[in-house]
Amino acid sequence: MVPESRAIVWTEMDSPVGGIRLAATKKGICRLDFAKGEERWLHLERWAKEWLGRVSMERNDEVLLPVTRQLREYFEGRRRSFDVDLDLFGTSFQKLVWEQLLTIPYGELRSYKEVAQRMGAAKAVRAVGGANNKNPVSILVPCHRVVGSNGSLVGYGAGLEIKETLLRLEGSLPYRAQA
């Protein structure tokens, strides 16, 4: 996807939940951020330095057009899953949680407890929540589909308003959250 192994390409797009910045390595999409303005750029720079060291960053809307197209289709209600390569950076445990999130179908929800149980780590509910919060590619890895055991909207790095919007879009907003 990206010409050099130490390079990141990025693009920005508008969406119903605000601006989104996407970034990719040669292997696939590595970041999806909702932060606003300069904060979004600083967040990407800090993340890249932590996980990749010194990298070059270049805007390339064309290379990332397939994923922006799929995200637009998702927001228009015409797409329920994504067909993009991902390059996820995190701890081994975080990656296991993110793999589990990828199994949650569109329009369905899981509790943090259910995710932990499905991983065979029933007592790791808090750790699952922490990994969910560190998900580098929200929406593509659907951490918004994880709710509290009582159906409440808890924990979303981009804010509960965005989580609520995504769940409403998918027709899966829990009854407790609609009150």
mmCIF file of C-alpha atoms in Angstrom:
data_model
loop_
_atom_site.group_PDB
_atom_site.id
_atom_site.type_symbol
_atom_site.label_atom_id
_atom_site.label_comp_id
_atom_site.label_asym_id
_atom_site.label_seq_id
_atom_site.Cartn_x
_atom_site.Cartn_y
_atom_site.Cartn_z
ATOM 1 C CA MET A 1 0.000 0.000 0.000
ATOM 2 C CA VAL A 2 2.808 2.419 0.906
ATOM 3 C CA PRO A 3 6.107 2.521 -1.030
ATOM 4 C CA GLU A 4 8.636 2.489 1.848
ATOM 5 C CA SER A 5 8.630 0.297 4.926
ATOM 6 C CA ARG A 6 9.384 3.346 7.131
ATOM 7 C CA ALA A 7 6.692 5.560 5.604
ATOM 8 C CA ILE A 8 3.137 6.395 6.520
ATOM 9 C CA VAL A 9 0.607 7.810 4.109
ATOM 10 C CA TRP A 10 -2.430 9.597 5.442
ATOM 11 C CA THR A 11 -5.623 11.247 4.337
ATOM 12 C CA GLU A 12 -8.559 13.005 5.903
ATOM 13 C CA MET A 13 -12.271 12.716 5.309
ATOM 14 C CA ASP A 14 -15.465 14.206 6.649
ATOM 15 C CA SER A 15 -18.070 11.947 8.214
ATOM 16 C CA PRO A 16 -21.278 12.179 10.246
ATOM 17 C CA VAL A 17 -19.109 11.897 13.384
ATOM 18 C CA GLY A 18 -16.707 14.657 12.316
ATOM 19 C CA GLY A 19 -13.342 14.645 10.625
ATOM 20 C CA ILE A 20 -11.420 11.402 10.399
ATOM 21 C CA ARG A 21 -7.714 11.002 9.694
ATOM 22 C CA LEU A 22 -6.590 7.655 8.282
ATOM 23 C CA ALA A 23 -3.004 6.482 8.148
ATOM 24 C CA ALA A 24 -1.425 3.418 6.563
ATOM 25 C CA THR A 25 1.875 1.618 6.369
ATOM 26 C CA LYS A 26 2.968 -0.585 3.508
ATOM 27 C CA LYS A 27 1.027 -3.465 5.126
ATOM 28 C CA GLY A 28 -2.289 -1.726 5.730
ATOM 29 C CA ILE A 29 -4.341 0.769 7.703
ATOM 30 C CA CYS A 30 -2.670 1.481 11.031
ATOM 31 C CA ARG A 31 -4.612 4.461 12.431
ATOM 32 C CA LEU A 32 -8.073 5.970 12.361
ATOM 33 C CA ASP A 33 -8.355 9.089 14.519
ATOM 34 C CA PHE A 34 -11.287 11.359 15.376
ATOM 35 C CA ALA A 35 -9.376 14.096 17.200
ATOM 36 C CA LYS A 36 -9.882 17.626 15.930
ATOM 37 C CA GLY A 37 -7.429 20.000 14.261
ATOM 38 C CA GLU A 38 -3.799 20.084 15.269
ATOM 39 C CA GLU A 39 -4.430 17.611 18.086
ATOM 40 C CA ARG A 40 -5.165 14.935 15.462
ATOM 41 C CA TRP A 41 -1.798 15.507 13.805
ATOM 42 C CA LEU A 42 0.120 15.478 17.088
ATOM 43 C CA HIS A 43 -1.635 12.259 18.103
ATOM 44 C CA LEU A 44 -0.543 10.552 14.876
ATOM 45 C CA GLU A 45 3.037 11.791 15.259
ATOM 46 C CA ARG A 46 3.277 10.546 18.866
ATOM 47 C CA TRP A 47 1.792 7.193 17.928
ATOM 48 C CA ALA A 48 4.162 6.752 14.958
ATOM 49 C CA LYS A 49 7.208 7.623 17.056
ATOM 50 C CA GLU A 50 6.168 5.144 19.767
ATOM 51 C CA TRP A 51 5.489 2.204 17.467
ATOM 52 C CA LEU A 52 7.593 2.822 14.359
ATOM 53 C CA GLY A 53 10.364 5.165 15.391
ATOM 54 C CA ARG A 54 11.415 7.612 12.750
ATOM 55 C CA VAL A 55 9.105 7.574 9.744
ATOM 56 C CA SER A 56 8.229 9.858 6.899
ATOM 57 C CA MET A 57 4.602 10.952 6.589
ATOM 58 C CA GLU A 58 2.984 11.992 3.359
ATOM 59 C CA ARG A 59 -0.578 12.821 2.439
ATOM 60 C CA ASN A 60 -1.837 10.507 -0.290
ATOM 61 C CA ASP A 61 -5.594 10.605 -0.820
ATOM 62 C CA GLU A 62 -5.428 8.323 -3.848
ATOM 63 C CA VAL A 63 -3.709 5.409 -2.085
ATOM 64 C CA LEU A 64 -6.275 5.543 0.713
ATOM 65 C CA LEU A 65 -9.280 6.020 -1.577
ATOM 66 C CA PRO A 66 -10.485 2.392 -1.195
ATOM 67 C CA VAL A 67 -10.823 2.731 2.587
ATOM 68 C CA THR A 68 -12.369 6.209 2.471
ATOM 69 C CA ARG A 69 -14.870 4.889 -0.078
ATOM 70 C CA GLN A 70 -15.746 1.955 2.190
ATOM 71 C CA LEU A 71 -16.133 4.255 5.202
ATOM 72 C CA ARG A 72 -18.473 6.543 3.218
ATOM 73 C CA GLU A 73 -20.535 3.494 2.222
ATOM 74 C CA TYR A 74 -20.655 2.454 5.893
ATOM 75 C CA PHE A 75 -21.881 5.889 6.987
ATOM 76 C CA GLU A 76 -24.496 5.822 4.201
ATOM 77 C CA GLY A 77 -25.775 2.462 5.520
ATOM 78 C CA ARG A 78 -24.634 0.588 2.393
ATOM 79 C CA ARG A 79 -21.711 -1.359 3.963
ATOM 80 C CA ARG A 80 -21.704 -3.719 6.930
ATOM 81 C CA SER A 81 -18.109 -4.977 6.821
ATOM 82 C CA PHE A 82 -14.757 -3.745 5.570
ATOM 83 C CA ASP A 83 -12.353 -5.271 3.101
ATOM 84 C CA VAL A 84 -9.093 -3.504 3.914
ATOM 85 C CA ASP A 85 -5.696 -4.685 5.068
ATOM 86 C CA LEU A 86 -4.843 -3.716 8.624
ATOM 87 C CA ASP A 87 -1.432 -3.230 10.231
ATOM 88 C CA LEU A 88 -2.209 -3.234 13.940
ATOM 89 C CA PHE A 89 0.386 -2.174 16.498
ATOM 90 C CA GLY A 90 -0.137 -3.114 20.134
ATOM 91 C CA THR A 91 0.716 -5.657 22.779
ATOM 92 C CA SER A 92 -0.006 -9.338 22.219
ATOM 93 C CA PHE A 93 -3.029 -9.116 24.520
ATOM 94 C CA GLN A 94 -4.371 -6.016 22.777
ATOM 95 C CA LYS A 95 -4.112 -7.760 19.415
ATOM 96 C CA LEU A 96 -6.040 -10.757 20.780
ATOM 97 C CA VAL A 97 -8.808 -8.432 21.972
ATOM 98 C CA TRP A 98 -8.903 -6.630 18.613
ATOM 99 C CA GLU A 99 -9.148 -9.978 16.800
ATOM 100 C CA GLN A 100 -12.125 -10.817 19.012
ATOM 101 C CA LEU A 101 -13.740 -7.452 18.185
ATOM 102 C CA LEU A 102 -13.501 -8.293 14.486
ATOM 103 C CA THR A 103 -15.855 -11.238 15.108
ATOM 104 C CA ILE A 104 -18.702 -9.016 16.370
ATOM 105 C CA PRO A 105 -21.165 -8.730 13.481
ATOM 106 C CA TYR A 106 -22.653 -5.459 12.301
ATOM 107 C CA GLY A 107 -25.693 -4.568 14.375
ATOM 108 C CA GLU A 108 -24.728 -6.794 17.317
ATOM 109 C CA LEU A 109 -23.247 -5.942 20.687
ATOM 110 C CA ARG A 110 -21.036 -7.706 23.211
ATOM 111 C CA SER A 111 -20.235 -6.741 26.771
ATOM 112 C CA TYR A 112 -16.656 -6.392 27.934
ATOM 113 C CA LYS A 113 -17.311 -9.482 30.061
ATOM 114 C CA GLU A 114 -18.499 -11.475 27.020
ATOM 115 C CA VAL A 115 -15.409 -10.477 25.039
ATOM 116 C CA ALA A 116 -13.175 -11.593 27.931
ATOM 117 C CA GLN A 117 -15.051 -14.901 28.236
ATOM 118 C CA ARG A 118 -14.851 -15.583 24.489
ATOM 119 C CA MET A 119 -11.095 -15.075 24.733
ATOM 120 C CA GLY A 120 -10.909 -17.613 27.552
ATOM 121 C CA ALA A 121 -9.880 -14.870 29.999
ATOM 122 C CA ALA A 122 -13.074 -14.355 32.005
ATOM 123 C CA LYS A 123 -11.346 -12.387 34.758
ATOM 124 C CA ALA A 124 -9.670 -9.965 32.324
ATOM 125 C CA VAL A 125 -12.685 -7.668 31.895
ATOM 126 C CA ARG A 126 -10.746 -4.512 32.842
ATOM 127 C CA ALA A 127 -7.835 -5.489 30.598
ATOM 128 C CA VAL A 128 -10.280 -5.999 27.726
ATOM 129 C CA GLY A 129 -11.631 -2.510 28.396
ATOM 130 C CA GLY A 130 -8.099 -1.110 28.344
ATOM 131 C CA ALA A 131 -7.299 -2.857 25.057
ATOM 132 C CA ASN A 132 -10.581 -1.640 23.595
ATOM 133 C CA ASN A 133 -9.576 1.910 24.502
ATOM 134 C CA LYS A 134 -6.230 1.507 22.714
ATOM 135 C CA ASN A 135 -7.785 0.231 19.471
ATOM 136 C CA PRO A 136 -5.870 2.143 16.771
ATOM 137 C CA VAL A 137 -8.480 1.693 14.024
ATOM 138 C CA SER A 138 -11.911 2.335 15.510
ATOM 139 C CA ILE A 139 -14.852 1.502 13.259
ATOM 140 C CA LEU A 140 -12.701 -0.851 11.135
ATOM 141 C CA VAL A 141 -12.101 -2.897 14.298
ATOM 142 C CA PRO A 142 -15.531 -2.293 15.849
ATOM 143 C CA CYS A 143 -14.794 -1.451 19.482
ATOM 144 C CA HIS A 144 -17.970 0.669 19.481
ATOM 145 C CA ARG A 145 -19.940 -2.594 19.579
ATOM 146 C CA VAL A 146 -18.770 -3.317 23.133
ATOM 147 C CA VAL A 147 -20.971 -2.077 25.972
ATOM 148 C CA GLY A 148 -21.322 -2.530 29.717
ATOM 149 C CA SER A 149 -22.876 -5.742 31.038
ATOM 150 C CA ASN A 150 -26.072 -3.833 31.789
ATOM 151 C CA GLY A 151 -26.270 -2.446 28.241
ATOM 152 C CA SER A 152 -24.912 0.978 29.147
ATOM 153 C CA LEU A 153 -22.623 2.873 26.817
ATOM 154 C CA VAL A 154 -19.348 2.970 28.676
ATOM 155 C CA GLY A 155 -15.900 3.785 27.465
ATOM 156 C CA TYR A 156 -15.130 4.994 23.979
ATOM 157 C CA GLY A 157 -11.861 6.781 23.283
ATOM 158 C CA ALA A 158 -13.478 9.176 20.809
ATOM 159 C CA GLY A 159 -16.349 9.972 23.163
ATOM 160 C CA LEU A 160 -19.705 8.417 23.940
ATOM 161 C CA GLU A 161 -21.510 10.702 21.477
ATOM 162 C CA ILE A 162 -19.600 9.127 18.572
ATOM 163 C CA LYS A 163 -20.189 5.626 19.963
ATOM 164 C CA GLU A 164 -23.904 6.347 20.220
ATOM 165 C CA THR A 165 -23.993 7.673 16.643
ATOM 166 C CA LEU A 166 -22.245 4.554 15.292
ATOM 167 C CA LEU A 167 -24.553 2.192 17.189
ATOM 168 C CA ARG A 168 -27.622 4.139 16.064
ATOM 169 C CA LEU A 169 -26.363 3.895 12.468
ATOM 170 C CA GLU A 170 -26.067 0.118 12.856
ATOM 171 C CA GLY A 171 -29.481 -0.134 14.505
ATOM 172 C CA SER A 172 -27.992 -1.578 17.673
ATOM 173 C CA LEU A 173 -28.227 1.207 20.224
ATOM 174 C CA PRO A 174 -29.034 -0.548 23.514
ATOM 175 C CA TYR A 175 -32.395 0.239 25.063
ATOM 176 C CA ARG A 176 -30.697 1.636 28.198
ATOM 177 C CA ALA A 177 -28.791 4.161 26.063
ATOM 178 C CA GLN A 178 -31.955 5.390 24.318
ATOM 179 C CA ALA A 179 -33.586 6.609 27.532
#
